[in-house]
PDB file of C-alpha atoms and ligand atoms in Angstrom:
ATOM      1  CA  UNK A1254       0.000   0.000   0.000  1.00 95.00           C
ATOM      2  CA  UNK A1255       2.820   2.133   1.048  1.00 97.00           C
ATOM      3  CA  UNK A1256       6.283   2.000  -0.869  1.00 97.00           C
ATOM      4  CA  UNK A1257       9.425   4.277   0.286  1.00 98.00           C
ATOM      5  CA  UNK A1258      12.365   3.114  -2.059  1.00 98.00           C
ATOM      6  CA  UNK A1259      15.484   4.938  -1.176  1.00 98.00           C
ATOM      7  CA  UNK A1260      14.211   8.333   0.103  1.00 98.00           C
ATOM      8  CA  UNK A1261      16.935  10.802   0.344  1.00 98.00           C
ATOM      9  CA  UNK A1262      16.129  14.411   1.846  1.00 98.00           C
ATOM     10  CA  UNK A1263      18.041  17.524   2.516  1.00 97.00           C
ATOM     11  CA  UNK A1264      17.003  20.930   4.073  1.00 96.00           C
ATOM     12  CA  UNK A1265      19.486  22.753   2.417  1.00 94.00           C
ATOM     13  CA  UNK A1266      22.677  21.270   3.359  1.00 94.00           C
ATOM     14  CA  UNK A1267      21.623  18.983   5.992  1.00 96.00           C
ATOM     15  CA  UNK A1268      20.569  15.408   5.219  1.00 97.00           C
ATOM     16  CA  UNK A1269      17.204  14.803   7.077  1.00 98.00           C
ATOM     17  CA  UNK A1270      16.599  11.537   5.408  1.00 98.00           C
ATOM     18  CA  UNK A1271      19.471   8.978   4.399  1.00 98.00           C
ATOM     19  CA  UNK A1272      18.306   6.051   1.892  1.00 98.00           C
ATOM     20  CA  UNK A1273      15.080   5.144   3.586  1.00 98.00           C
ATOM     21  CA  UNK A1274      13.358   2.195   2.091  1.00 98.00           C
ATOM     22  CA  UNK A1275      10.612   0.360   3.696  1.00 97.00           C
ATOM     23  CA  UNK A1276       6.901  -0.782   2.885  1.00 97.00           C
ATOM     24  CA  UNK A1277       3.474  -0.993   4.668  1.00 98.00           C
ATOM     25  CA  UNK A1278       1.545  -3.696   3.163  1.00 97.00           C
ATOM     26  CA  UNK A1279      -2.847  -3.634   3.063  1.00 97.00           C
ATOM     27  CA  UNK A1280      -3.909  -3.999   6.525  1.00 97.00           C
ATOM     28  CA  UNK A1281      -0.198  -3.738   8.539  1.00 98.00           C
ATOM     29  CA  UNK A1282      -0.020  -1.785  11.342  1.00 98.00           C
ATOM     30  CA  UNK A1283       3.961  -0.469  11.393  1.00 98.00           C
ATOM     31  CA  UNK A1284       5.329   2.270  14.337  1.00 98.00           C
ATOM     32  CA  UNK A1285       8.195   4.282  13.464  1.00 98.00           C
ATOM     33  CA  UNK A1286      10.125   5.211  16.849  1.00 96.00           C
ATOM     34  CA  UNK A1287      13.378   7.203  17.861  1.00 95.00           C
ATOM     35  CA  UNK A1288      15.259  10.190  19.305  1.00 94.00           C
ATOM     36  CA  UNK A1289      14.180  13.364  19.137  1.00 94.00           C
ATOM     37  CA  UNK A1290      15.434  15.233  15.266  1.00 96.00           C
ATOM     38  CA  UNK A1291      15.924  12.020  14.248  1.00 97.00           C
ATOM     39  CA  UNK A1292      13.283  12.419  11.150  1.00 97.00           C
ATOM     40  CA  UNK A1293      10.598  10.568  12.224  1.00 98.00           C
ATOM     41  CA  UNK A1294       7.998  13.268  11.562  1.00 97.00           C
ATOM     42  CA  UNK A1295       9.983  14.215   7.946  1.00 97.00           C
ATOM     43  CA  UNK A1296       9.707  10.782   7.025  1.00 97.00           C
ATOM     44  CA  UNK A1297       6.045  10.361   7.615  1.00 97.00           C
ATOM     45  CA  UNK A1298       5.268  13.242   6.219  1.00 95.00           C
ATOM     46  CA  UNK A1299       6.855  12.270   2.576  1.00 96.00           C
ATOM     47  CA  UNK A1300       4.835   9.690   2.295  1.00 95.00           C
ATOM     48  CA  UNK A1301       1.797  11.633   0.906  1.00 91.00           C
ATOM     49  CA  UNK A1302       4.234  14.373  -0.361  1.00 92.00           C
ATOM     50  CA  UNK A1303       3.297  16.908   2.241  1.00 92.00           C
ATOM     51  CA  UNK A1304       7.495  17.287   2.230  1.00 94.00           C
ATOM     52  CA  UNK A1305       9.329  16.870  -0.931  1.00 94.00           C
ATOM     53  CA  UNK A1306      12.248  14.444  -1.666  1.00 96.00           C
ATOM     54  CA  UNK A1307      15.551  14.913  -3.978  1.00 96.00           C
ATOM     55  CA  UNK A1308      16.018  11.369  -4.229  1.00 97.00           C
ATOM     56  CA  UNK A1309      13.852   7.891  -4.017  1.00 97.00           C
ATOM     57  CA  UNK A1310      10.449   6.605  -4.804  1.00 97.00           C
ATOM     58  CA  UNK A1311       7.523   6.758  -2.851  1.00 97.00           C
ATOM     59  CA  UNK A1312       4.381   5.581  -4.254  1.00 96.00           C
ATOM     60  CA  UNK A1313       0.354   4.924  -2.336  1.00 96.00           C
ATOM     61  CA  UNK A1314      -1.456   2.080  -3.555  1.00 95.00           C
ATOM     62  CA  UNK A1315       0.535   2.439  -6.954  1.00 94.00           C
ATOM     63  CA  UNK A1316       0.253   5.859  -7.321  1.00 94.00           C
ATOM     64  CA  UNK A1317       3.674   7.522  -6.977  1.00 95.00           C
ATOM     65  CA  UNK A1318       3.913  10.767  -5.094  1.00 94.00           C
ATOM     66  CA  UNK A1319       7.086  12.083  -6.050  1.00 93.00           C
ATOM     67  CA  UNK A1320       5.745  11.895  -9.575  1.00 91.00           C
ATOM     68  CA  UNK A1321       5.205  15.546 -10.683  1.00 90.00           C
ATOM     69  CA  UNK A1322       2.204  14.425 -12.774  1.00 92.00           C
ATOM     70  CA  UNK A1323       0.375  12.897 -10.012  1.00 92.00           C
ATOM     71  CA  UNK A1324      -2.366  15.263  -8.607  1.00 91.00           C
ATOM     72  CA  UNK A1325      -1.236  15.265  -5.116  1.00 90.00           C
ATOM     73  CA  UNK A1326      -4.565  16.919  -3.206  1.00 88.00           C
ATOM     74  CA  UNK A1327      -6.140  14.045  -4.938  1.00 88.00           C
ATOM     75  CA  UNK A1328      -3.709  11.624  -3.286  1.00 90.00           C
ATOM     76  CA  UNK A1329      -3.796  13.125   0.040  1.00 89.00           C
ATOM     77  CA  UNK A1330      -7.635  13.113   0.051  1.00 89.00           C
ATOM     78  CA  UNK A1331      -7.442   9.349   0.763  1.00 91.00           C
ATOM     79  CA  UNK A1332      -4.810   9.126   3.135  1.00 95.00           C
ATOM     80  CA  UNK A1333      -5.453  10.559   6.755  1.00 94.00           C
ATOM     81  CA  UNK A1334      -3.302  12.101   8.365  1.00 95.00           C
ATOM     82  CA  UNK A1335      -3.344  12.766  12.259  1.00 95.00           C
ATOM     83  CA  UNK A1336      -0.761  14.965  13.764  1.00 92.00           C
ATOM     84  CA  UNK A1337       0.486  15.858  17.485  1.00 90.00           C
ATOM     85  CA  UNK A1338      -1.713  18.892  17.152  1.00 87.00           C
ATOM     86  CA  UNK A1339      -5.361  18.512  16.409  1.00 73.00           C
ATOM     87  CA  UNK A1340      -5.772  21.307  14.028  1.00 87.00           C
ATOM     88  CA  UNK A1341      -9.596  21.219  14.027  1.00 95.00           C
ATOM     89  CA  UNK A1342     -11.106  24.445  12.360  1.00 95.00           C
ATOM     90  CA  UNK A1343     -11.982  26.176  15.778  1.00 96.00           C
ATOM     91  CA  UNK A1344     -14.607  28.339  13.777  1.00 97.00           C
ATOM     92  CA  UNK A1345     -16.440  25.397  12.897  1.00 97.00           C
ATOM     93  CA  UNK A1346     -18.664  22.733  15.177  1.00 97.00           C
ATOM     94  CA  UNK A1347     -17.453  19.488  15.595  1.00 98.00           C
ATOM     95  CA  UNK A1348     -20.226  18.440  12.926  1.00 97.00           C
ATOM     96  CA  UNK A1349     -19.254  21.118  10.389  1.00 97.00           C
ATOM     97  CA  UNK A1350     -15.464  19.848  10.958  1.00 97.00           C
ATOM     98  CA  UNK A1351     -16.080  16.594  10.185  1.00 97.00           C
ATOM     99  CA  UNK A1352     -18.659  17.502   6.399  1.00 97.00           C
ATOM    100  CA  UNK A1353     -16.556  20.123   5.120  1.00 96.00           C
ATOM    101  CA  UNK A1354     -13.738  18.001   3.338  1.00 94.00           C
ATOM    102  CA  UNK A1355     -16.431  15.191   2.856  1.00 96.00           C
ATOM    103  CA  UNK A1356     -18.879  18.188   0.667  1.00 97.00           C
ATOM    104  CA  UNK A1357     -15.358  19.810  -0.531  1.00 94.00           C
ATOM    105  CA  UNK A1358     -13.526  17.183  -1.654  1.00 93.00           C
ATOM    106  CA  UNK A1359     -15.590  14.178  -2.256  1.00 94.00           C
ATOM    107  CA  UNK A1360     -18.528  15.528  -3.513  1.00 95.00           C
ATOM    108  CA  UNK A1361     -21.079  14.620  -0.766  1.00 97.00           C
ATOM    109  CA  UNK A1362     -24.156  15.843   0.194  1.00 97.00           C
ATOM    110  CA  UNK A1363     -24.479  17.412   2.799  1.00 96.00           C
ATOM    111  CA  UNK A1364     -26.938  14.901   4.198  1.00 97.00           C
ATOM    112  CA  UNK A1365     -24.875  12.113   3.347  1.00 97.00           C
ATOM    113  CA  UNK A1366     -21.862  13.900   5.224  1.00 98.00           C
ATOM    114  CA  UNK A1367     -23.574  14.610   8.288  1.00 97.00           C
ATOM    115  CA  UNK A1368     -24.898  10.838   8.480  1.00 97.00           C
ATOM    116  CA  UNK A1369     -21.360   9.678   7.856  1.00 97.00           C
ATOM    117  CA  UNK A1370     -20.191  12.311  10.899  1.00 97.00           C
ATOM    118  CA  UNK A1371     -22.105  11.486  12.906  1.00 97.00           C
ATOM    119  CA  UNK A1372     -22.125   7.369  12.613  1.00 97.00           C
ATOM    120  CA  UNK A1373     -18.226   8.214  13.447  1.00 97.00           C
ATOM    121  CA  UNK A1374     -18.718  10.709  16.486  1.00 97.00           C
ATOM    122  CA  UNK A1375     -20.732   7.716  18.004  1.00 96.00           C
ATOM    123  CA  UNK A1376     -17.513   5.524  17.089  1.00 95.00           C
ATOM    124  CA  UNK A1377     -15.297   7.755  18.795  1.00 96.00           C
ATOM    125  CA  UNK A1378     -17.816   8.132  21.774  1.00 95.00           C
ATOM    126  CA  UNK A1379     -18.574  11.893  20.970  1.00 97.00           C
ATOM    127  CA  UNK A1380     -21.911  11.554  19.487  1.00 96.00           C
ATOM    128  CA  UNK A1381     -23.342  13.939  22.395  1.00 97.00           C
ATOM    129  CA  UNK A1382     -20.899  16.760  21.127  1.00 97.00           C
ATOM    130  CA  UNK A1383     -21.499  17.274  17.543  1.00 97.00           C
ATOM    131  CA  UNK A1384     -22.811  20.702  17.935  1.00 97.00           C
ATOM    132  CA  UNK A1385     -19.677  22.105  20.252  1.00 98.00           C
ATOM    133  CA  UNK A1386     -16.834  23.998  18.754  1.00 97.00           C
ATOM    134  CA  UNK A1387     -13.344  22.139  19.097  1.00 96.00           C
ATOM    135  CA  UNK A1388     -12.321  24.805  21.966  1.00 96.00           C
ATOM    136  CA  UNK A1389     -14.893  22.954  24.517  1.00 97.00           C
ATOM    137  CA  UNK A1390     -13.375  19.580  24.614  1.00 96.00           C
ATOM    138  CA  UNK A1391     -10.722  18.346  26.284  1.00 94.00           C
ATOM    139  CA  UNK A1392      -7.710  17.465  24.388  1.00 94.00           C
ATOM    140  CA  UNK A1393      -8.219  13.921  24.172  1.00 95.00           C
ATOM    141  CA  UNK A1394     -11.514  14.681  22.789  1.00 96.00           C
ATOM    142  CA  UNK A1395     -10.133  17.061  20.227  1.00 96.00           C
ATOM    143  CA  UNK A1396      -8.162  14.702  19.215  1.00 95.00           C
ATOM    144  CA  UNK A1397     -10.349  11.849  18.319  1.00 96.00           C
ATOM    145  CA  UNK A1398     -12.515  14.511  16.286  1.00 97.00           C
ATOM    146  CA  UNK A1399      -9.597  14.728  14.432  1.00 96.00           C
ATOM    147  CA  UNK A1400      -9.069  10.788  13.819  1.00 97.00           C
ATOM    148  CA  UNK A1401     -12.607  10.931  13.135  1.00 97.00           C
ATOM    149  CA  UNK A1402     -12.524  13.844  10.442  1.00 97.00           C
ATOM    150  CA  UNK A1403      -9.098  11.993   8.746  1.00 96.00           C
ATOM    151  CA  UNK A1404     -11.858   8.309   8.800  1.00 97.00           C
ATOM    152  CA  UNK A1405     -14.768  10.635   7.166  1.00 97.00           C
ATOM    153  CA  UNK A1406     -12.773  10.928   3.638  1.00 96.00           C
ATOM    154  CA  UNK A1407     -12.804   6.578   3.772  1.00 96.00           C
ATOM    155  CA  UNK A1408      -9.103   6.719   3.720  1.00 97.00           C
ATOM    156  CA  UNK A1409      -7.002   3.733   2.469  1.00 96.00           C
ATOM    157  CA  UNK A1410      -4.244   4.248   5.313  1.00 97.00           C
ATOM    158  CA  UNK A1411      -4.052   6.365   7.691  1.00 97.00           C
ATOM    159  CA  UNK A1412      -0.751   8.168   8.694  1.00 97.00           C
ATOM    160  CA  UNK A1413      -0.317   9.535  12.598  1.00 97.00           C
ATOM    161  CA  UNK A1414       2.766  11.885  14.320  1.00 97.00           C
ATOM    162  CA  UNK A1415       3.207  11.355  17.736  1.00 96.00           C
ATOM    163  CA  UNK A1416      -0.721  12.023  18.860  1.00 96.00           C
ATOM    164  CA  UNK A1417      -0.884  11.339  21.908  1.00 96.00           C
ATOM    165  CA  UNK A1418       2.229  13.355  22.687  1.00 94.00           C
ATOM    166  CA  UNK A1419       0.611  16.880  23.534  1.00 92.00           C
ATOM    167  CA  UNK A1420      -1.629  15.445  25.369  1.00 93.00           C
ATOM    168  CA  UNK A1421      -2.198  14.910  29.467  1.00 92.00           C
ATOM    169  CA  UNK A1422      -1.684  11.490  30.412  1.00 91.00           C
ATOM    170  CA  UNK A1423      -5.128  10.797  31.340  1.00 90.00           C
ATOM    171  CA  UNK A1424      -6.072  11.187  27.701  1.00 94.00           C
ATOM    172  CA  UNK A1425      -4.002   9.322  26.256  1.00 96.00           C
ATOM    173  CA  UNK A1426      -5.714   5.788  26.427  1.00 95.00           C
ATOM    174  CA  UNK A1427      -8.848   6.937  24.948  1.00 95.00           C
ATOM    175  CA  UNK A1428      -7.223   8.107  21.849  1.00 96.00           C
ATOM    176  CA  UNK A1429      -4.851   5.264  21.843  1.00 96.00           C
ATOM    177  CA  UNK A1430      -7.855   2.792  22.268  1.00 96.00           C
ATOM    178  CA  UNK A1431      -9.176   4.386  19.179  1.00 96.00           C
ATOM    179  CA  UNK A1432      -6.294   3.730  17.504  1.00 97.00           C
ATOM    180  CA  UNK A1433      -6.220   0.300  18.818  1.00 97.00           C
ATOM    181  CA  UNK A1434      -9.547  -0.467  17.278  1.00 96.00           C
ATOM    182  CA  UNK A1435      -8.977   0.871  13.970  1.00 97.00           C
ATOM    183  CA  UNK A1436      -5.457  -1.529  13.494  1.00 97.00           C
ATOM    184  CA  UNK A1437      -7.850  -4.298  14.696  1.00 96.00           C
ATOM    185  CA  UNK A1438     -10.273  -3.577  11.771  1.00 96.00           C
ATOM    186  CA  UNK A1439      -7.686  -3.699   9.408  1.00 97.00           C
ATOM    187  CA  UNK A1440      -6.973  -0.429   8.598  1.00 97.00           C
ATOM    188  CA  UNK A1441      -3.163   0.208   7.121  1.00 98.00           C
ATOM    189  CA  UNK A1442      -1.299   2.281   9.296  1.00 98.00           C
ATOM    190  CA  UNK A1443       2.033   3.981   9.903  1.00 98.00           C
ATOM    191  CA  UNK A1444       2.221   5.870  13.382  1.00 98.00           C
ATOM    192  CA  UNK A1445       4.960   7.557  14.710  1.00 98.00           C
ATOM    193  CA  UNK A1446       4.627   7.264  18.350  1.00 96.00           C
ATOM    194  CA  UNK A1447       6.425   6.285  21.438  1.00 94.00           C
ATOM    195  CA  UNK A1448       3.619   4.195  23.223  1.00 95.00           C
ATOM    196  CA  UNK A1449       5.595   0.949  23.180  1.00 94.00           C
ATOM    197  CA  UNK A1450       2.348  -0.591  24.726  1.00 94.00           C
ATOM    198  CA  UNK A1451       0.181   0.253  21.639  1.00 96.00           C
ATOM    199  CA  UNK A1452       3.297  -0.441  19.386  1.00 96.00           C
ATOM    200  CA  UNK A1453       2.945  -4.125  21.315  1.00 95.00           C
ATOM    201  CA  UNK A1454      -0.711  -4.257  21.008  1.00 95.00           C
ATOM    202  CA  UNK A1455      -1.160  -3.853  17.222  1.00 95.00           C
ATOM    203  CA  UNK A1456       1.586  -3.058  15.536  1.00 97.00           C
ATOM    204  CA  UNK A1457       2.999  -5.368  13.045  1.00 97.00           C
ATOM    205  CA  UNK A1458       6.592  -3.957  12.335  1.00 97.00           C
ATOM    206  CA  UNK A1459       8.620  -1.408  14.493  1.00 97.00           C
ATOM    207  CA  UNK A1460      10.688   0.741  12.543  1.00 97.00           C
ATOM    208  CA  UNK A1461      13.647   2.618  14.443  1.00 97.00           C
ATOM    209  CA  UNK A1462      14.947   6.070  13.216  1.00 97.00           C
ATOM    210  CA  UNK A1463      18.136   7.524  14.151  1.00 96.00           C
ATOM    211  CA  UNK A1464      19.993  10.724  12.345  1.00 96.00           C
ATOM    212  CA  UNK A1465      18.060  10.113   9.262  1.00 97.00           C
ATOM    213  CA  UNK A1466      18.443   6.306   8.950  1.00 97.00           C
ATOM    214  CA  UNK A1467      15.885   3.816   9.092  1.00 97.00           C
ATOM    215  CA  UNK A1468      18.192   1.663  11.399  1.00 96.00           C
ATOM    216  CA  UNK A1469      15.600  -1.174  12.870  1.00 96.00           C
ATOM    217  CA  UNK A1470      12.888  -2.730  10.388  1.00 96.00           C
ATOM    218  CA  UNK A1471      11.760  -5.600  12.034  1.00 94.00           C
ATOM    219  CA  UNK A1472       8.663  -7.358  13.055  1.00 96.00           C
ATOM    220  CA  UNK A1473       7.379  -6.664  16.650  1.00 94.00           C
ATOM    221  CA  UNK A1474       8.631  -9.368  18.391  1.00 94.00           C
ATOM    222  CA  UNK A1475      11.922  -9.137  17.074  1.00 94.00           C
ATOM    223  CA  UNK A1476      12.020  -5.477  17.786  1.00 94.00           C
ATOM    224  CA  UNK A1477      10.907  -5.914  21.260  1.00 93.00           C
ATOM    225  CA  UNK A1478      13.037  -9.565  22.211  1.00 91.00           C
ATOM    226  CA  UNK A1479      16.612  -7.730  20.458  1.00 88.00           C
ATOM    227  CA  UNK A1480      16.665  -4.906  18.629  1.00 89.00           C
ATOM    228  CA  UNK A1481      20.024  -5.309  16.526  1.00 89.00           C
ATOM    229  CA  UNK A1482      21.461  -2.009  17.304  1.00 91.00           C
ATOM    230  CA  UNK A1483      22.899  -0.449  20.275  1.00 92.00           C
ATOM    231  CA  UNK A1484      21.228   2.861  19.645  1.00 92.00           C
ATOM    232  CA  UNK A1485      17.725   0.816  19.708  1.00 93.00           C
ATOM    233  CA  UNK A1486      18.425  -1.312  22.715  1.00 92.00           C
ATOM    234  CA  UNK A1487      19.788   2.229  24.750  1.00 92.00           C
ATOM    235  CA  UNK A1488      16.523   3.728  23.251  1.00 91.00           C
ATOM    236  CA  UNK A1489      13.994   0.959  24.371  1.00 90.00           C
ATOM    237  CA  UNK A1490      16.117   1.049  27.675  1.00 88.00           C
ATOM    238  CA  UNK A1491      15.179   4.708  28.139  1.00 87.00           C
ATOM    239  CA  UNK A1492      11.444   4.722  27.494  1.00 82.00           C
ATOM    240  CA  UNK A1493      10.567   1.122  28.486  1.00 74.00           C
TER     241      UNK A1493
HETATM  242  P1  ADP B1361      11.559  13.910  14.584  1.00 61.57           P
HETATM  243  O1  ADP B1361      10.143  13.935  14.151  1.00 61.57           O
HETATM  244  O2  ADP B1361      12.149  12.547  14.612  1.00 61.57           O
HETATM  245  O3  ADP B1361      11.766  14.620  15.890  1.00 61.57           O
HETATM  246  P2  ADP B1361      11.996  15.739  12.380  1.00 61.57           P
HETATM  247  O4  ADP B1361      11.651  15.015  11.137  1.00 61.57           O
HETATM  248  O5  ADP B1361      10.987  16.699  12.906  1.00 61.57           O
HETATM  249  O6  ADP B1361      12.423  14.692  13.500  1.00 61.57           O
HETATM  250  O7  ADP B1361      13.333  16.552  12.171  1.00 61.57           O
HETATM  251  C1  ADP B1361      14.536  15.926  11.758  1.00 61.57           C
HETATM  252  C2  ADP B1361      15.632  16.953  11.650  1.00 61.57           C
HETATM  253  O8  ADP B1361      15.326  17.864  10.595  1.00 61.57           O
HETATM  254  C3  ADP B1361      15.834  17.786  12.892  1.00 61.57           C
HETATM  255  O9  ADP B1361      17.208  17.991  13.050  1.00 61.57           O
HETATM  256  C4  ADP B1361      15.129  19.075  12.573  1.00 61.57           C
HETATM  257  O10 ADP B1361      15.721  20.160  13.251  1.00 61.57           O
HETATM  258  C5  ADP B1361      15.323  19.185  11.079  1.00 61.57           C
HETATM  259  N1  ADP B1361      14.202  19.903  10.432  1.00 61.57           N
HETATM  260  C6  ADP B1361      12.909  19.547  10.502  1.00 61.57           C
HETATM  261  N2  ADP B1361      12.142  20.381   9.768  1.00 61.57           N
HETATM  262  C7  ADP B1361      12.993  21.277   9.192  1.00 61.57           C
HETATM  263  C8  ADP B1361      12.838  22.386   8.286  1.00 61.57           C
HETATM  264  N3  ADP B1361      11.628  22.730   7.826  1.00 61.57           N
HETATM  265  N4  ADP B1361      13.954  23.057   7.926  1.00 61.57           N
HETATM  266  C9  ADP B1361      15.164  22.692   8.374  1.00 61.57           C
HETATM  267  N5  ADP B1361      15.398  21.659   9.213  1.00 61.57           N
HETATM  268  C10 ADP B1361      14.328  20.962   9.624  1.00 61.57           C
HETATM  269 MG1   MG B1362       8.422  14.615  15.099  1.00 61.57          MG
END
């Protein structure tokens, strides 16, 4: 579903990305971990070409996205993305954020959109706030809006930075149990995050980043039993 083939990126001189190449097939759940800078969110954020490359392939579901013929809002349209900050339109209800893109973008009515809405507010558990603005819920609530706006556009995989990191650490199960549920309905995903318990849960693969290299690709239990490299084992010894 998801191909990187040696990514290479620089911001001006410095080389954010070095050779990356990995894939996340239909229905695999893979977490990319590691320091701080070490271009976790750059990498993730290539994938639907919301940072440009100099070098490599990266292509969705066959569709390459460092092709500068492919229509790239197009592309992005079915992947969601979910980042550390919720970004809701704070102008809009919690409704109104959730049947813009769907009206927008896909064409929906806006019957159709609010149906949709709200049959995934009740999946998320927020049903009884449609008609609130973003500014009256908690965090945690915010941010399952937001993983409930990014499901409302039927993405084919779903792409999260770090989202439970901004968040109080009483919130962070109910967006993680979100999460949880949608990697146990199949959903392809690629989530940058540093809850090794989720990572143990669902994912499939762990990926470890350091200074621009993907340094660990392995499946989960391999990851978790012995990670091959020092710089993972000192990592996992940090956070664990
Ligand atoms: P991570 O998400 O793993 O913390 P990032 O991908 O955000 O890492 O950043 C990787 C490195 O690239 C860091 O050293 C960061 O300072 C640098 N960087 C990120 N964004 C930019 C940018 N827009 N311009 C220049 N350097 C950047
Ligand atoms: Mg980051």
């Amino acid at each position: 579903m998801i191909e990187l083939k040696n990514v290479s990126k620089w911001y001006g001189q410095f080389q954010v990305l070095t050779d990356c190449s990995t894939e996340v097939k239909k229905g695999e759940v893979v977490v990319v971990c590691g320091p701080s800078g070490s271009g976790k969110s750059t990498l993730i954020k290539t994938v639907n070409g919301l940072e440009p490359v100099q070098k490599g392939q990266i292509t969705i579901d066959g569709v390459s996205v460092v092709d500068h013929k492919t229509n790239l809002s197009k592309l992005r349209a079915r992947v969601g993305m979910v980042f550390q900050h919720f970004e809701l339109f704070p102008h809009l209800s919690i409704t109104q954020n959730l049947t813009l893109a769907q009206v927008k973008v896909l064409g929906r009515s806006r019957d159709e959109a609010a149906t949709k809405a709200l049959k995934l507010l009740d999946r998320v558990g927020l049903r009884a706030h449609a008609d609130k603005f973003p500014g009256q819920l908690s965090g945690g609530q915010q941010q399952r809006v937001a993983i409930a706006r990014a499901l409302s556009m039927d993405p084919i995989a779903m792409l999260f930075d770090e989202p439970t990191s901004a968040l109080d650490p009483e919130m962070i199960n109910e967006v993680l149990d979100v999460m949880v549920e949608l990697a146990q309905e199949g959903m392809t995903m690629m989530c940058v995050t540093h809850e090794m318990g989720f990572a143990k849960k669902v994912a499939h693969r762990v990926i470890f980043m350091d200074r621009g290299l993907i340094v660990e690709d392995d499946r989960k239990e391999e990851f978790f039993a012995s990670p091959k490299s020092e710089r993972a084992r000192d990592f996992l010894a940090k956070i664990l």
